[in-house]
Structures are given as C-alpha cells and as structure tokens.
mmCIF file of C-alpha atoms and ligand atoms in Angstrom:
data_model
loop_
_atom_site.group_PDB
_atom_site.id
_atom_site.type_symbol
_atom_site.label_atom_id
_atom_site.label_comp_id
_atom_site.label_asym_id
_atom_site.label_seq_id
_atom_site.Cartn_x
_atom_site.Cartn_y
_atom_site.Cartn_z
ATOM 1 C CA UNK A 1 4.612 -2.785 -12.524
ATOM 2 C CA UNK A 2 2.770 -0.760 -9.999
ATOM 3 C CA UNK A 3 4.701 1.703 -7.820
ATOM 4 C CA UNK A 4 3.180 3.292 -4.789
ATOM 5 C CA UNK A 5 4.369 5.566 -2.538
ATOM 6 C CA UNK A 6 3.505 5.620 0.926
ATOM 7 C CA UNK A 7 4.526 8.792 3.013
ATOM 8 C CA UNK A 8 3.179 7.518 6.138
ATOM 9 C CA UNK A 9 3.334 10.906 8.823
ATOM 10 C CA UNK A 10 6.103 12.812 6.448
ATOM 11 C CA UNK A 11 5.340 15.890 4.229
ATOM 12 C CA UNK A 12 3.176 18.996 4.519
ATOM 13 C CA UNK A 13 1.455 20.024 2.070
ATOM 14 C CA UNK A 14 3.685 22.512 0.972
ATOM 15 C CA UNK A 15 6.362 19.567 0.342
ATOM 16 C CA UNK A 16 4.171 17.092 -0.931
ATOM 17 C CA UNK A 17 3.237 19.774 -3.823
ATOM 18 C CA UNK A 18 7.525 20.078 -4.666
ATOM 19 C CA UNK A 19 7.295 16.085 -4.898
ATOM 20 C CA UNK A 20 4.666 15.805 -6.956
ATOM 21 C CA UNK A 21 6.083 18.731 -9.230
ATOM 22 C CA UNK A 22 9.904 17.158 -9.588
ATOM 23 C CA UNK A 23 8.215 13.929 -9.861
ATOM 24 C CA UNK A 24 5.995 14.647 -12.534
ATOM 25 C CA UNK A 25 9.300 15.824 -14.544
ATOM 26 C CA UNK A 26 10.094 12.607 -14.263
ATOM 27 C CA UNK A 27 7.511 10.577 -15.195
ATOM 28 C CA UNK A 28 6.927 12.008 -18.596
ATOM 29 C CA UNK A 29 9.216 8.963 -20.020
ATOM 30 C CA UNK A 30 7.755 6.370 -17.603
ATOM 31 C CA UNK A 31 6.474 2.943 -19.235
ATOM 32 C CA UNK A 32 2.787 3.432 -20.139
ATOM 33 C CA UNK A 33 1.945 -0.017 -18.091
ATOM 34 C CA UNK A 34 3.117 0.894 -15.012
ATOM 35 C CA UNK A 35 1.168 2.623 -12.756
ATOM 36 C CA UNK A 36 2.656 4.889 -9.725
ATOM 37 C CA UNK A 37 0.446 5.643 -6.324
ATOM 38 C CA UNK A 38 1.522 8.443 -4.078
ATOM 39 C CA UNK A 39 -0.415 8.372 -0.528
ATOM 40 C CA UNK A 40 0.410 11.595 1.070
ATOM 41 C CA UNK A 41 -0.747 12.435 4.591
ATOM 42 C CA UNK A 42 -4.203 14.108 4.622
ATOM 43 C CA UNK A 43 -3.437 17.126 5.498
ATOM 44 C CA UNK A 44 -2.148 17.187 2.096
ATOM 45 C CA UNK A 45 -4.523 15.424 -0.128
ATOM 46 C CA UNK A 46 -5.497 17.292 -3.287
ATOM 47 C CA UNK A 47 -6.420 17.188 -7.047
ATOM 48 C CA UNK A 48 -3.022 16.575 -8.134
ATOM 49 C CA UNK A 49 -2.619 16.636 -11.857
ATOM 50 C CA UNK A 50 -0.277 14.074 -12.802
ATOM 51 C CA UNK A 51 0.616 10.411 -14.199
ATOM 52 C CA UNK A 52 -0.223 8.751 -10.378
ATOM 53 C CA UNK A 53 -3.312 8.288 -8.833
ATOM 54 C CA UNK A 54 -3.416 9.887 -5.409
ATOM 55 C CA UNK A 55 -4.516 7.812 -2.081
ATOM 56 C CA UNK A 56 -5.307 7.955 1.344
ATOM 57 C CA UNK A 57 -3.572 6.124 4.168
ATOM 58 C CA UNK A 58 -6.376 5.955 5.751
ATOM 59 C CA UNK A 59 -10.089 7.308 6.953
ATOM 60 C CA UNK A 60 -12.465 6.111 8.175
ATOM 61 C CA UNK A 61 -15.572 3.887 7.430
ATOM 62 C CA UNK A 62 -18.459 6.580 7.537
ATOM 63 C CA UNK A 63 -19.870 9.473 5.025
ATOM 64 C CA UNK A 64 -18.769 11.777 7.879
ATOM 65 C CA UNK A 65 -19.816 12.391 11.609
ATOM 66 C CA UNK A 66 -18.795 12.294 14.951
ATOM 67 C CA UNK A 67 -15.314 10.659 14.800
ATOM 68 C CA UNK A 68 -12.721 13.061 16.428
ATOM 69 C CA UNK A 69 -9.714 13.292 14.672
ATOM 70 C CA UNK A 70 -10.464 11.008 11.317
ATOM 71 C CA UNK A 71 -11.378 12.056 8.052
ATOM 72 C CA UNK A 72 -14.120 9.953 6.468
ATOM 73 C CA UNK A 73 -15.483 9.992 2.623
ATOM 74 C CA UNK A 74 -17.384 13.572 2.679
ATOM 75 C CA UNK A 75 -13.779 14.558 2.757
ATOM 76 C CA UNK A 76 -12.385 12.472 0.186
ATOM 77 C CA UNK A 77 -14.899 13.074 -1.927
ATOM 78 C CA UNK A 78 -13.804 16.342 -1.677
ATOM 79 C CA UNK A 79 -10.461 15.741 -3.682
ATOM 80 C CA UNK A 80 -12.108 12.554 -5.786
ATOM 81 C CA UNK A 81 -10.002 10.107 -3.656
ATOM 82 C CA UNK A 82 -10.947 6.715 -4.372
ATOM 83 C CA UNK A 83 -8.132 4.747 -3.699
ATOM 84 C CA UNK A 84 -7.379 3.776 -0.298
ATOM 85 C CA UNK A 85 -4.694 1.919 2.082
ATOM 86 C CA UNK A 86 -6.252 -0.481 4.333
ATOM 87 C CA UNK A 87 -4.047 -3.304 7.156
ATOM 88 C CA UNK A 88 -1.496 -1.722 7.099
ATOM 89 C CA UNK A 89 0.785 -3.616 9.985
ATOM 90 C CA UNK A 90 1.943 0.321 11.501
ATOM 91 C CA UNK A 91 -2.023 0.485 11.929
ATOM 92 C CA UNK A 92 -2.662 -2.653 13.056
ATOM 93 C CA UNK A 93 -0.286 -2.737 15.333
ATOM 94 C CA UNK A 94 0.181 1.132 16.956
ATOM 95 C CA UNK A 95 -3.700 1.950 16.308
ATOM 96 C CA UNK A 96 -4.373 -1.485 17.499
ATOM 97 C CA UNK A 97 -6.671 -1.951 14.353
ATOM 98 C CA UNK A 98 -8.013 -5.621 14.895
ATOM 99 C CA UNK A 99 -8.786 -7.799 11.895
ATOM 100 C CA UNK A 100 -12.358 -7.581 12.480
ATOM 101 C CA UNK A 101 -12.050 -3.235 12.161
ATOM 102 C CA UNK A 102 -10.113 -3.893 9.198
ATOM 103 C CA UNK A 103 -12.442 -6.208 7.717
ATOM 104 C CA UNK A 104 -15.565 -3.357 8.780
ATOM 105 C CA UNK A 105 -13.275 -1.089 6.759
ATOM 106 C CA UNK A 106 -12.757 -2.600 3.661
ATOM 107 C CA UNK A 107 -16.357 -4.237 3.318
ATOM 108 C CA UNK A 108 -17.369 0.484 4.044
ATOM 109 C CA UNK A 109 -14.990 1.536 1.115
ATOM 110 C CA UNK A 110 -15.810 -1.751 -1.090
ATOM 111 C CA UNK A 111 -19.410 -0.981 -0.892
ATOM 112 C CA UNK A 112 -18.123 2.815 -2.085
ATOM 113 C CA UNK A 113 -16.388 1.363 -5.393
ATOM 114 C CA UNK A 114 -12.738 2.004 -3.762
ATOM 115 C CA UNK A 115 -9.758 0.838 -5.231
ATOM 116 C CA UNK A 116 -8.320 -0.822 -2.066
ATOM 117 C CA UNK A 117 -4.267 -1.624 -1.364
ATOM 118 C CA UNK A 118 -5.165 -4.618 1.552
ATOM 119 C CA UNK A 119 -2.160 -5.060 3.095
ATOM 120 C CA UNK A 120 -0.951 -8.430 5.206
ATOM 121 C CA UNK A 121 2.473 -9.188 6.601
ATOM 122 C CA UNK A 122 3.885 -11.040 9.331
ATOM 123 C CA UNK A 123 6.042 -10.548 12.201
ATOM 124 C CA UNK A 124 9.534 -11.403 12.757
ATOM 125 C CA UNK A 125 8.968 -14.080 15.112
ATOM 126 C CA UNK A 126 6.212 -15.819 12.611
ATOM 127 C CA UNK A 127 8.493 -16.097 9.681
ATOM 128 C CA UNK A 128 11.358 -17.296 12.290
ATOM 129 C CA UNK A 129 8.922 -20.266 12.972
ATOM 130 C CA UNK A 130 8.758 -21.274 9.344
ATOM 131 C CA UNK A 131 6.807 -20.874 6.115
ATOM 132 C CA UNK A 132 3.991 -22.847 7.504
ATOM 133 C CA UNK A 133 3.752 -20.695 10.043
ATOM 134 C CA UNK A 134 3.866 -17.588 7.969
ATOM 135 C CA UNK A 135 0.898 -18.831 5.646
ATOM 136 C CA UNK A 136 -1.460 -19.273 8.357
ATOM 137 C CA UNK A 137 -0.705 -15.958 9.900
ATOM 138 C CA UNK A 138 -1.107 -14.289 6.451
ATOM 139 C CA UNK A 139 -4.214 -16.164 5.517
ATOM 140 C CA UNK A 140 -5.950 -15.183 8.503
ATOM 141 C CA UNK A 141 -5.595 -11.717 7.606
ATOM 142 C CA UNK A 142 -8.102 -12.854 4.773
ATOM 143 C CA UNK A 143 -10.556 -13.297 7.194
ATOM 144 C CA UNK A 144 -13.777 -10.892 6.542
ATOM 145 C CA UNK A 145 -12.246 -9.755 3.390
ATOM 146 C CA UNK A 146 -13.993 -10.208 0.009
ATOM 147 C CA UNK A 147 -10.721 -11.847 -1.844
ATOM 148 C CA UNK A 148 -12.414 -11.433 -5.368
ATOM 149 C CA UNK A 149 -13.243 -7.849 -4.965
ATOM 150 C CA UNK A 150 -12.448 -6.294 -8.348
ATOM 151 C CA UNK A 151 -10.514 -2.831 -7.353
ATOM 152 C CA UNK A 152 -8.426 -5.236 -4.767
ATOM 153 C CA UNK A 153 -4.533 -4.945 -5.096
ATOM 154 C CA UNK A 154 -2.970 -7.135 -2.398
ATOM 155 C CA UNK A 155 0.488 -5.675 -0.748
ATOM 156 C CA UNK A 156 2.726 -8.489 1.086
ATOM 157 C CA UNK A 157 4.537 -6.803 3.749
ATOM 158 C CA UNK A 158 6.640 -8.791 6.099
ATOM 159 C CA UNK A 159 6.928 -6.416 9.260
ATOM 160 C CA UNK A 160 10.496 -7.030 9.802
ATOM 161 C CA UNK A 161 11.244 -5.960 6.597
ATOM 162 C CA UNK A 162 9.367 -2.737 7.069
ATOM 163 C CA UNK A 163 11.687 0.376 7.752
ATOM 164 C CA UNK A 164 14.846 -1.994 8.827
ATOM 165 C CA UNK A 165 16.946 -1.534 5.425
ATOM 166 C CA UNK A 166 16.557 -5.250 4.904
ATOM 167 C CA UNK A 167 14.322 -6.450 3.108
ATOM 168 C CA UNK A 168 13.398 -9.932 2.735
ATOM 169 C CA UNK A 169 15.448 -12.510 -0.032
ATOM 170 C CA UNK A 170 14.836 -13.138 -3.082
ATOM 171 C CA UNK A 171 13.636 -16.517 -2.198
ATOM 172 C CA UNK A 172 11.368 -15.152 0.768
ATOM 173 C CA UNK A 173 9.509 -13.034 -1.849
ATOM 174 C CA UNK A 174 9.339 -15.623 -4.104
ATOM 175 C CA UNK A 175 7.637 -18.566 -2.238
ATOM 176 C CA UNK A 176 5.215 -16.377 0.248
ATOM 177 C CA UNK A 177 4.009 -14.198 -3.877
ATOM 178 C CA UNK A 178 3.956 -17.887 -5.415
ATOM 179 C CA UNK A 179 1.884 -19.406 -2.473
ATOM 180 C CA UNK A 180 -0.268 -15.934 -1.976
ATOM 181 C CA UNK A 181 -0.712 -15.621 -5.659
ATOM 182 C CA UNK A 182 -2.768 -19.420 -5.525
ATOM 183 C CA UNK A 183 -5.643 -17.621 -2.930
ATOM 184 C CA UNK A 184 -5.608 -14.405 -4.737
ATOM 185 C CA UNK A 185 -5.500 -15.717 -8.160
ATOM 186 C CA UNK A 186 -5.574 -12.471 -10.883
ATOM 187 C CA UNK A 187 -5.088 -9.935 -8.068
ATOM 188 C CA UNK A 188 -1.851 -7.949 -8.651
ATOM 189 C CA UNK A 189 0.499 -8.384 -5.553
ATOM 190 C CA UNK A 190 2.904 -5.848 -4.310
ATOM 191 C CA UNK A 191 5.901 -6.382 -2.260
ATOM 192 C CA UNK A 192 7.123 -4.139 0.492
ATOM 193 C CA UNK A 193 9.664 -3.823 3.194
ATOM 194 C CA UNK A 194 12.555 -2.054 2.437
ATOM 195 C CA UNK A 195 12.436 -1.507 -1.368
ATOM 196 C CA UNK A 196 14.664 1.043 -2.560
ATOM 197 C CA UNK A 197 16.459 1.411 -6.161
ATOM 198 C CA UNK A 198 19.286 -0.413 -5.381
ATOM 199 C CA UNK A 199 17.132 -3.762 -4.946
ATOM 200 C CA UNK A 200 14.157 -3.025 -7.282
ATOM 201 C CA UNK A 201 15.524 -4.556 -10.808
ATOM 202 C CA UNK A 202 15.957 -8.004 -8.426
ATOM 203 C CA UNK A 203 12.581 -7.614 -6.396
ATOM 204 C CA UNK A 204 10.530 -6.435 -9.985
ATOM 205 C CA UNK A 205 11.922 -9.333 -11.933
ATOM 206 C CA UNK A 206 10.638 -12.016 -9.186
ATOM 207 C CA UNK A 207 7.557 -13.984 -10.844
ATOM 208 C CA UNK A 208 4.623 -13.025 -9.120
ATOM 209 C CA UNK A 209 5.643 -9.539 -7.884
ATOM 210 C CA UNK A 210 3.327 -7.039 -9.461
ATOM 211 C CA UNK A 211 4.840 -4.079 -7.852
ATOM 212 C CA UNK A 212 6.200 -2.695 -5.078
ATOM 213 C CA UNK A 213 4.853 -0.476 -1.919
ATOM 214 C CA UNK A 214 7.504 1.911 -0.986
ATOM 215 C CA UNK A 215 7.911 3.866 2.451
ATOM 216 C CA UNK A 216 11.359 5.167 3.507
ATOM 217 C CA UNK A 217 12.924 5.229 -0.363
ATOM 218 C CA UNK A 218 9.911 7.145 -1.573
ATOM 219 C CA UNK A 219 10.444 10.406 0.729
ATOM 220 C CA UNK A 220 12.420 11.498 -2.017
ATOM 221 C CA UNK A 221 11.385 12.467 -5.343
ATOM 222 C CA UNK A 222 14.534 11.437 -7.038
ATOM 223 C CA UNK A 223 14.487 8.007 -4.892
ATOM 224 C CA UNK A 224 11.481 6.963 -5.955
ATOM 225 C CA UNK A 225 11.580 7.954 -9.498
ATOM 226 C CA UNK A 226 15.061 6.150 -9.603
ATOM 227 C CA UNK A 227 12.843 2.777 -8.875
ATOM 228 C CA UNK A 228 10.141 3.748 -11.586
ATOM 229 C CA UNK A 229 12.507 4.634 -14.380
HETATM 230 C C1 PEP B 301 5.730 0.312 4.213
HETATM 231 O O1 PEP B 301 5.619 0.638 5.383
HETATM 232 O O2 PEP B 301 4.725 0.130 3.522
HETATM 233 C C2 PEP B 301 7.075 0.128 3.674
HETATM 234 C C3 PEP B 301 7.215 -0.712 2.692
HETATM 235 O O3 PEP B 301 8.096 0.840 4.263
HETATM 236 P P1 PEP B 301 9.660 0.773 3.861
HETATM 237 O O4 PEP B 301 9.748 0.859 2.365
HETATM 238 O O5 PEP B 301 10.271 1.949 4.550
HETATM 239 O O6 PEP B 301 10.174 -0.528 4.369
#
C-alpha cells in the first residue's frame, strides 16, 4: 500500500520537523512494501531522513525565473525533490488551474524524470448524475496527459469526499478503481476523500485500491501512522 500525506497550507517548518521525528518512531515496524509520502508546504521542504519520500504540492513548470510567488525546480533541486502533486481539484478549482495548465505541468516535470501523483476527481453534482457521467468527467482529466508515463501514480479523488468526513462507499470506490484501473492498466491508484484510520482496513482491502492520499487525518503524526500500521 502506498500512504501519502498531504498537508495542504498546514505546518511550519518547525512542526513539520516534530512530525517527521514522532513519525519516524513509528515507522521503524512498518511493512517493507508499503511506501509512505509526506508533502509538506514549501516553506518546509527539506532533506528529511526517513522511511517516506518527501514531495511537493506543487511548483511550477520552469528551472526558475520570473514567476512571483512559485517555487520552480532550481529550488527543488535544492532539497532532491522529485516527487510531485499535480490536479489536484483544491488547485484546479481555487487557482483555477485548467486542464490544459495541468497537462503543461505534468508533460515540464515528466520531461524532468518526476515521480508524479496526477490527481482526478469529480464534483458532487457529476457523481449525482450517475456513473456514466462520472467516467467521462474523469477521463477527460486524461486529456494531455501521457497515461503510460512510468513514475505516474494516479490518485482518485471525488471532491465531495474531500475534507467533508464522508468519504465515498465501499461500492463507489470500487466501480470508479475497477473502471479507472482498465485506462490506467499497471499504474497504482490511490483513493482519497476523507480517509482516516477508522475506514482504512475497509478502503485498503477494496481490489484495485493501491493506497490512499490523506489530507485532514494526516495533520497528525499519530493519525496517520494509525492508518500505516
Ligand atoms: C485531499 O485533499 O487530498 C484529501 C484526501 O483530503 P481529506 O483526506 O481531508 O479528505
């Protein structure tokens, strides 16, 4: 199973380095397949030493220049980050990233050798209208992006499920990972939206569910080590 955290705008630096420190207490007995992800905000990116590989949330698609405010891969490079976050639906949709940006951004940190979470997810009032509904909104968030790219892990995110404390059935999981899992093919597939220890033996043990992209239940430490353990 892979595990990744995702602190979206929570932690400092100062915090993020008592996380990684109680965490890595923790991990010393985890299962040598499964593989944990922590992306911290940049402001505290680092060489963290550790049984996780650290990520970005996001930068953007240039060695560095005159972008105000965004951090691009001179400053990764700086800290060896080369695993990155990329569709997220709090980007898309409050940074108004369009699919074709996204698509500009993963073909910029494919071309680097990054190991790229793509994630897709669909709206409340898509999934209300059915799973053939949902399918074609999550397929077009394919378009522009190189679907056999080897470092691609593919996160399915339904946006209701994100941050509400409910996340989507057993069944939902199921048949969006069986149907997503066709046009992928080998590509491990996480599921997020509301994953938290009490619900990841069920969500982990649904075929087709790699692992799991965490937000709110990975603040803490003891949370997310709860899942991993
Ligand atoms: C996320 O935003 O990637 C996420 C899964 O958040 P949460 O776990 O809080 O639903």
């Amino acid at each position: 199973m892979i595990y990744a955290a995702n602190f979206k705008t929570n932690h400092t630096r100062k915090s993020t380095y008592a996380y990684i420190k109680a965490l890595n207490e923790k991990l010393s007995v985890k299962k040598p397949d499964d593989k944990v992800y922590i992306f911290p905000p940049s402001t505290a990116l680092d060489r963290y030493k550790g049984d996780f590989t650290i990520g970005v949330q996001n930068a953007y698609p240039a060695y560095n220049g005159a972008y105000t405010g965004e951090i691009g891969l001179e400053q990764l490079d700086e800290f060896d980050i080369k695993t990155i976050l990329i569709g997220h639906s709090e980007r898309r949709e409050y940074m108004a990233e369009t699919q074709e940006k996204v698509a500009v951004k993963f073909a910029f940190f494919q071309e680097q050798g990054f190991e790229i979470i793509y994630c897709i997810g669909e709206p409340l009032e898509i999934r209300e209208k059915g799973f053939e509904a949902v399918m074609k909104y999550l397929l077009a968030q394919f378009n522009g992006i190189d679907i056999h790219y080897e470092n691609l892990i593919v996160a399915y995110e339904p946006i209701w499920a994100i941050g509400t404390g409910r996340s989507a059935t057993v069944e939902e999981i199921s048949t969006t990972h069986r149907a997503l899992k066709k046009v992928i093919n080998s590509k491990p597939l996480l599921y997020g939206g509301s994953a938290k220890p009490a619900n990841i033996k069920e969500i982990a043990s649904i075929a087709g569910v790699d692992g799991v992209l965490v937000g709110s239940a990975s603040l803490n430490a003891e949370s997310f080590s709860q899942m991993i353990l």
